[in-house]
Coordinates of C-alpha atoms in Angstrom, one line a residue:
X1 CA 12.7 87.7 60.8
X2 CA 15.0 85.0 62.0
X3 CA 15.5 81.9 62.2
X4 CA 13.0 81.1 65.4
X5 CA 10.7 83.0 64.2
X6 CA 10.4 82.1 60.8
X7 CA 9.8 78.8 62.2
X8 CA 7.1 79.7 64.8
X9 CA 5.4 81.8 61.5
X10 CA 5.3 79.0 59.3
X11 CA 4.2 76.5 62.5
X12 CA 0.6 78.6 62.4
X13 CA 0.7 79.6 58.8
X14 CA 1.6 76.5 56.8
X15 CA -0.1 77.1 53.8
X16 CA 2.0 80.1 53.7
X17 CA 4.9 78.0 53.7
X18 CA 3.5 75.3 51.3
X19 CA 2.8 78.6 48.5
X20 CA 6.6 79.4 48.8
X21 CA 8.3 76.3 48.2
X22 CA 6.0 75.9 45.1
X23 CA 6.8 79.0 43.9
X24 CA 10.6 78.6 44.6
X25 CA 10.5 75.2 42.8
X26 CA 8.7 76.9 39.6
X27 CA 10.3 80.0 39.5
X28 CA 12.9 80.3 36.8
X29 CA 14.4 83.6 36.5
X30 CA 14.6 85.6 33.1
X31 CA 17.9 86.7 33.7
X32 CA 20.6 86.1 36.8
X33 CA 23.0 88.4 37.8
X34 CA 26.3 87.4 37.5
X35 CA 28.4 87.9 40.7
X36 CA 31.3 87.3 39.7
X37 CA 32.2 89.9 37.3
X38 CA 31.1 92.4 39.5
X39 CA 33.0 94.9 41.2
X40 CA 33.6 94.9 45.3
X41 CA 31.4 98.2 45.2
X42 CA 28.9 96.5 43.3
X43 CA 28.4 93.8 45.8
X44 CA 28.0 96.5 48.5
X45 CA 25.2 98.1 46.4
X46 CA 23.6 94.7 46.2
X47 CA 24.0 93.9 49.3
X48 CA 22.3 97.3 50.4
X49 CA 19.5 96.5 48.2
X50 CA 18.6 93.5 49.5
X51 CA 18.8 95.2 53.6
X52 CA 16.3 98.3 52.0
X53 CA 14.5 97.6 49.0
X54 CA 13.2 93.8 50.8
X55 CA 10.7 92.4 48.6
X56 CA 11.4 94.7 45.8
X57 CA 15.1 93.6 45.6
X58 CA 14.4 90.4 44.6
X59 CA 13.0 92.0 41.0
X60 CA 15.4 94.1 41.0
X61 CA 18.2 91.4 40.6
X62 CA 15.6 90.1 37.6
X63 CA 16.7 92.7 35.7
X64 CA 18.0 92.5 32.0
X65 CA 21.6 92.9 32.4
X66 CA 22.2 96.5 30.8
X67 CA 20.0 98.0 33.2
X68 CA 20.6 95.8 36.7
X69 CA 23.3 97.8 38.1
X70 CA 22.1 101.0 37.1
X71 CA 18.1 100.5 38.2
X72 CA 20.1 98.9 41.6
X73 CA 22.1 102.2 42.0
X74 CA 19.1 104.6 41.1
X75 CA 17.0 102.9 44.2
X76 CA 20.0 103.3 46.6
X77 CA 20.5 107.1 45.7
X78 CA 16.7 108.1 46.0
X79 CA 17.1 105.5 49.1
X80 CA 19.5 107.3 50.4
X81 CA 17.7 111.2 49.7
X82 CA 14.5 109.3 51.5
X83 CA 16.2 108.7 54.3
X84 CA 17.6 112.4 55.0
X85 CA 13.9 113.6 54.2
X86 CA 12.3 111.1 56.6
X87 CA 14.4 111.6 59.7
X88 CA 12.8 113.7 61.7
X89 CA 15.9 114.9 63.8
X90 CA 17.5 116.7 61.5
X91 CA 17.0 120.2 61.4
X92 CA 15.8 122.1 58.8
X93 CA 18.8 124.4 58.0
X94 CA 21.0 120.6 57.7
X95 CA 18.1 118.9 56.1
X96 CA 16.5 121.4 53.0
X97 CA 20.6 122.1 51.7
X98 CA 21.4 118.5 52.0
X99 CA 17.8 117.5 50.1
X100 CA 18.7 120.3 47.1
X101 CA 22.8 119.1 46.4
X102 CA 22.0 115.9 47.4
X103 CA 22.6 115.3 43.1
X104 CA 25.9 117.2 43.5
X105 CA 27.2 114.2 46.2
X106 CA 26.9 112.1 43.3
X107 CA 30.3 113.5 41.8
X108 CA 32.2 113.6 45.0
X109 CA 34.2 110.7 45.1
X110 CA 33.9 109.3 48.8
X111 CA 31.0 111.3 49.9
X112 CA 29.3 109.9 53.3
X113 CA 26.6 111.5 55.6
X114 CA 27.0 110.5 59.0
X115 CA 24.2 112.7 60.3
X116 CA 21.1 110.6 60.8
X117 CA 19.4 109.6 64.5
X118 CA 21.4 105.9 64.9
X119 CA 17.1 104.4 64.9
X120 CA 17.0 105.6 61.3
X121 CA 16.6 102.2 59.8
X122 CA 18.7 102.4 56.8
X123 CA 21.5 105.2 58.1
X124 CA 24.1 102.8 57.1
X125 CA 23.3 103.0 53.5
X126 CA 24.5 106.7 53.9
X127 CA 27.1 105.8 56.2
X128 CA 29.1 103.7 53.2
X129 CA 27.3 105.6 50.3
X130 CA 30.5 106.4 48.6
X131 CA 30.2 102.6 47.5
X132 CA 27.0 103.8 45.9
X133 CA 29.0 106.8 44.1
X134 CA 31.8 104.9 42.9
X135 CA 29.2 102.6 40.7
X136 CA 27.2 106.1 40.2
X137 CA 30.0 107.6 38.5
X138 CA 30.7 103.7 36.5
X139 CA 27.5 103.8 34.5
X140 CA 26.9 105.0 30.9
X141 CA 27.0 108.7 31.1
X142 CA 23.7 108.7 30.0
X143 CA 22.0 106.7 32.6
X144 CA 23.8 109.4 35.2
X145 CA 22.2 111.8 33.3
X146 CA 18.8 110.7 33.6
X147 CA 19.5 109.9 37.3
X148 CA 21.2 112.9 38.3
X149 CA 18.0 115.2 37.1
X150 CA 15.5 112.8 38.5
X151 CA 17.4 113.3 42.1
X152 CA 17.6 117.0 41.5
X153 CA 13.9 117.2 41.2
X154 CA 12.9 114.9 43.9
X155 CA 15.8 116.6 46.2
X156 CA 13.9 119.8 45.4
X157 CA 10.5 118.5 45.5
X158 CA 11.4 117.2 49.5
X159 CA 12.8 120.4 50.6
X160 CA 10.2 122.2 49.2
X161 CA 7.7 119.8 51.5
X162 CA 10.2 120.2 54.7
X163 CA 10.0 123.7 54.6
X164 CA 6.4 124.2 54.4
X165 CA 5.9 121.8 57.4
X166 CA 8.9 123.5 59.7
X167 CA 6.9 126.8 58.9
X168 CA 3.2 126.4 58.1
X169 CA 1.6 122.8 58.6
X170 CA 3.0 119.3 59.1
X171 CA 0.8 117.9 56.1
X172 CA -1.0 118.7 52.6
X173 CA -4.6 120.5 52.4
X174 CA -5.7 119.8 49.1
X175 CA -6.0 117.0 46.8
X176 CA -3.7 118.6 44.5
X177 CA -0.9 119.4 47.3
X178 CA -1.5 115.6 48.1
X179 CA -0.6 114.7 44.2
X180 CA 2.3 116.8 43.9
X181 CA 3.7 115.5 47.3
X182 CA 3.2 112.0 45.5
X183 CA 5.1 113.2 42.4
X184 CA 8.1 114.4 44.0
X185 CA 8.8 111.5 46.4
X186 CA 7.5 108.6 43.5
X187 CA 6.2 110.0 40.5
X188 CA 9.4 111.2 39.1
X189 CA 10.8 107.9 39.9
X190 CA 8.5 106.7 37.2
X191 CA 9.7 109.2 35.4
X192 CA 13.6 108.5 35.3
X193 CA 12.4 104.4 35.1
X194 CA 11.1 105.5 31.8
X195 CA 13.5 106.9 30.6
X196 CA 16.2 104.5 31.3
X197 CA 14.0 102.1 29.8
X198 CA 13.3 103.6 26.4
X199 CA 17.1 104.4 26.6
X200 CA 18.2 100.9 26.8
X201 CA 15.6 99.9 24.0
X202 CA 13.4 97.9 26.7
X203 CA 10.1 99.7 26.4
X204 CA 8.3 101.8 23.7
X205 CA 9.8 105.0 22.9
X206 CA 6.4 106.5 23.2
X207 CA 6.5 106.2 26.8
X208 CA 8.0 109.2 27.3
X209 CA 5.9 111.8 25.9
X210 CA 2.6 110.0 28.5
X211 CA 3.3 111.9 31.5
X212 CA 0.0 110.6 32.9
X213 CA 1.2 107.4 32.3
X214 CA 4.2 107.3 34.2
X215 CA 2.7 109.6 37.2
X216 CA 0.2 107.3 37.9
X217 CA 2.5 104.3 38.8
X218 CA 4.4 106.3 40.9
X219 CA 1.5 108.1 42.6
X220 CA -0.4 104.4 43.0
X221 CA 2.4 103.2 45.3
X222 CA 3.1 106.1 46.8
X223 CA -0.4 106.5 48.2
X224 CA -0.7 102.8 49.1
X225 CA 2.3 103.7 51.2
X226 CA 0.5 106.6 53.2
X227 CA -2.6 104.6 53.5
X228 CA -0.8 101.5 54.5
X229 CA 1.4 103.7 57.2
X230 CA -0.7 106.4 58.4
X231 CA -0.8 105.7 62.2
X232 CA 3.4 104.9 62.2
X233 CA 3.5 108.8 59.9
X234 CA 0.6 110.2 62.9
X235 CA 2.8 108.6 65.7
X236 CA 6.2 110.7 64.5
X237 CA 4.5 113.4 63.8
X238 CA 3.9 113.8 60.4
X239 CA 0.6 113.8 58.1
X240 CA 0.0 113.3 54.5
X241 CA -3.7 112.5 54.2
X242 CA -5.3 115.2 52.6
X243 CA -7.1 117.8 54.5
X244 CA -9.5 118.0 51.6
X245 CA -10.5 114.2 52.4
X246 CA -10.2 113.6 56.0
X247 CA -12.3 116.7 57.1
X248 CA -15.4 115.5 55.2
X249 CA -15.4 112.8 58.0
X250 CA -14.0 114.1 61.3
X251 CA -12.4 117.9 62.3
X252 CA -9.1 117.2 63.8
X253 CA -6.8 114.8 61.9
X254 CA -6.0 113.1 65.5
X255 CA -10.2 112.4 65.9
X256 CA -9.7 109.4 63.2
X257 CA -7.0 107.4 65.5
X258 CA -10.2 107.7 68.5
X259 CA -11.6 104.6 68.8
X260 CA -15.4 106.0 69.2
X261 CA -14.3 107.2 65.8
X262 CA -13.7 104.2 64.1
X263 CA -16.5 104.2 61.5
X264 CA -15.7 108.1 60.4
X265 CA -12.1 106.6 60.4
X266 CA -13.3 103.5 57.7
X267 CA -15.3 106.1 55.9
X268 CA -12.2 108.5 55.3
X269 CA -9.8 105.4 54.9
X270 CA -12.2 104.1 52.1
X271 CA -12.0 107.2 50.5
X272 CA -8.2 107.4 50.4
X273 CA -8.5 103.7 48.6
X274 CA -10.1 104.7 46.3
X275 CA -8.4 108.1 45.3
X276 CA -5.5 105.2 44.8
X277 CA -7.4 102.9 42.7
X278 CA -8.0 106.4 40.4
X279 CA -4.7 105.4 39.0
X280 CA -5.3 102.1 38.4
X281 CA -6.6 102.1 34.8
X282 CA -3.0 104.6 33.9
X283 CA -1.1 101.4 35.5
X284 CA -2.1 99.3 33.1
X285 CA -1.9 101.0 29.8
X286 CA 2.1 101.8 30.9
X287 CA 2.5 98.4 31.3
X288 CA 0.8 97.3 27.7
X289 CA 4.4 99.4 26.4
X290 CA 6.9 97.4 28.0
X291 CA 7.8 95.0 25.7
X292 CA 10.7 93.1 27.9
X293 CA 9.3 90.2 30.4
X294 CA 11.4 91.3 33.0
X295 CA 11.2 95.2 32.9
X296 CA 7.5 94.2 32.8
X297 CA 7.7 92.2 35.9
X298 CA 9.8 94.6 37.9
X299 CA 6.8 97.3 36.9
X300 CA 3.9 95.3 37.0
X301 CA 4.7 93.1 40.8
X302 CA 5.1 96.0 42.8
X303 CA 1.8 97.2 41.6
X304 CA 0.3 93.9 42.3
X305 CA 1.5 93.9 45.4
X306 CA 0.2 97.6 46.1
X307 CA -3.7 96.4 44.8
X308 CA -3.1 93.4 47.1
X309 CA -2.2 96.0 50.3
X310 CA -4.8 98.4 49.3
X311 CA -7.7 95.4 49.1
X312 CA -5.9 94.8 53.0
X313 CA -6.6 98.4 54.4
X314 CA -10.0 98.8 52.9
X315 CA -12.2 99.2 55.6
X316 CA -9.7 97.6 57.7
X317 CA -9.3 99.1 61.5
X318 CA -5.9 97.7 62.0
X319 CA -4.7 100.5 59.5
X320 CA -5.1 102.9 62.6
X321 CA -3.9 100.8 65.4
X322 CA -0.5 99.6 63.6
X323 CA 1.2 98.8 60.2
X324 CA -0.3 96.1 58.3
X325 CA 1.2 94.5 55.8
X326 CA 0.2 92.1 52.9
X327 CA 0.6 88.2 54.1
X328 CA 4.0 85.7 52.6
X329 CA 1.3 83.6 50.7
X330 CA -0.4 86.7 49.4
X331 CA 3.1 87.6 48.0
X332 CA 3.9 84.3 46.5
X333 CA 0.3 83.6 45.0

């Protein structure tokens, strides 16, 4: 938003506005990054962060020291693989090689992809991603290790996905397909999280060896995300709702956007809640083994803020006329 309209928000929403001065007043952060020993790539990095990771930057920049940069850098890579897989325009025979070397790019100093529709919201990022390489290729060898297979899996994991929907079906059928999408585009993020954590000494070792653990805070957002977005994914063409779910209620996909549809539409939105809120439990014994206030904040606010959007889009009819998001208070409170 700018300026004008943040005003004319916080005109009709003033208790909105009260919520985030108080919590600006009170909040003290754990740790605060320190600008000025950082590089002029750095700053770029940050400064991408804060144009695509939005609300999630701001924990992000929370981080304990060790692992800022290198948590900063991991978003902006699977950022920047996201935004190959999501943009539509780009054929398949470009797209799937891109999506499987996209790990590669990481070692080639001054690699850029110019190749996304100029709408994609965050082609820039790739536009100047050597910035994002140069810090890449900076970190602990280590931490590129642990980043470089997580990209290699989700890079596979898209293409995989991008194939079958240029050849058989623009969506999942099962409830399985539907958690294995989830894993590759979020669950192996909590994977490589994990890992960097227990490698810095910021969370129980144990973590590792809990798959299920791990999965299910990727897999909660992740599904939030398709809930939250379904109509924007139905409007470009794309579907991740399960078949498995959705035609318990209605027999095309395009029958729940209908408006004489709209309680077969709450019924089969419900249902896709609560598959979410399955993982719910798994969320919260991860974050019993984080034993570092501000790794556990940067785990456990996101998933806040995912219950929050989820208690939004239950039962909610907006969720198939637009995307709804969760409100400034809501995100303050």
């Amino acid at each position: 938003m700018g300026l004008a309209s943040d005003s004319l928000y916080f005109a009709l929403h003033p208790n909105q506005l009260r919520l985030i001065v108080q919590w600006k007043l009170r909040h003290s952060p754990i740790h605060e990054r320190n600008k000025k020993h950082e590089s002029a790539t750095a700053k770029v990095c940050f400064e991408f962060l804060d144009k695509t990771g939005r609300s999630f930057s701001s924990v992000v920049k929370e981080l304990h020291p060790e692992l800022l940069l290198p948590v900063c850098v991991f978003y902006l890579i699977l950022r920047g693989l996201d935004t190959i897989e999501d943009d539509t325009s780009i054929p398949l025979e470009t797209k799937e090689p891109l999506l499987r070397d996209f790990k590669d790019y990481l070692e080639q100093g001054g690699w850029t992809f110019t190749g996304n529709r100029s709408e994609e919201k965050d082609r820039q990022l790739l536009v100047q991603f050597d910035n994002v390489i140069a810090e890449f290729r900076n970190m602990k060898p280590v931490y590129q290790a642990i980043i470089k297979d997580i990209t290699d899996k989700m890079g596979n994991g898209m293409a995989d996905f991008a194939r079958k929907a240029a050849f058989r079906d623009a969506g999942v059928n099962t409830i399985e397909q539907y958690d294995l999408y989830c894993w590759y585009v979020a669950g192996v993020v909590g994977e490589g999280l994990t890992r960097l954590f227990v490698e810095a000494g910021l969370g129980e070792a144990t973590l590792i060896n809990h798959f299920h653990l791990y999965k299910s805070m990727g897999l909660l957002l992740q599904k939030n995300n398709i809930i939250r977005d379904v109509r924007e994914d139905h409007d470009d063409g794309r579907r991740f709702s399960p078949k498995e779910i959705w035609s318990k209620h209605v027999d095309n996909f395009e029958d729940l956007f209908e408006p004489e549809n709209l309680e077969l539409a709450l019924n089969c939105s419900s249902e896709m809640v609560l598959n979410a809120l399955g993982h719910a439990s798994d969320c919260l014994s991860y974050l019993v083994g984080l034993h570092e206030q501000s790794v556990f904040n940067f785990c456990a606010i996101p998933q806040s803020m995912a219950m929050a959007t989820l208690e939004l889009c239950f039962r909610n009819p907006a969720v198939f006329e637009r995307n709804i998001k969760i409100t400034r208070e809501m995100r303050s409170s």
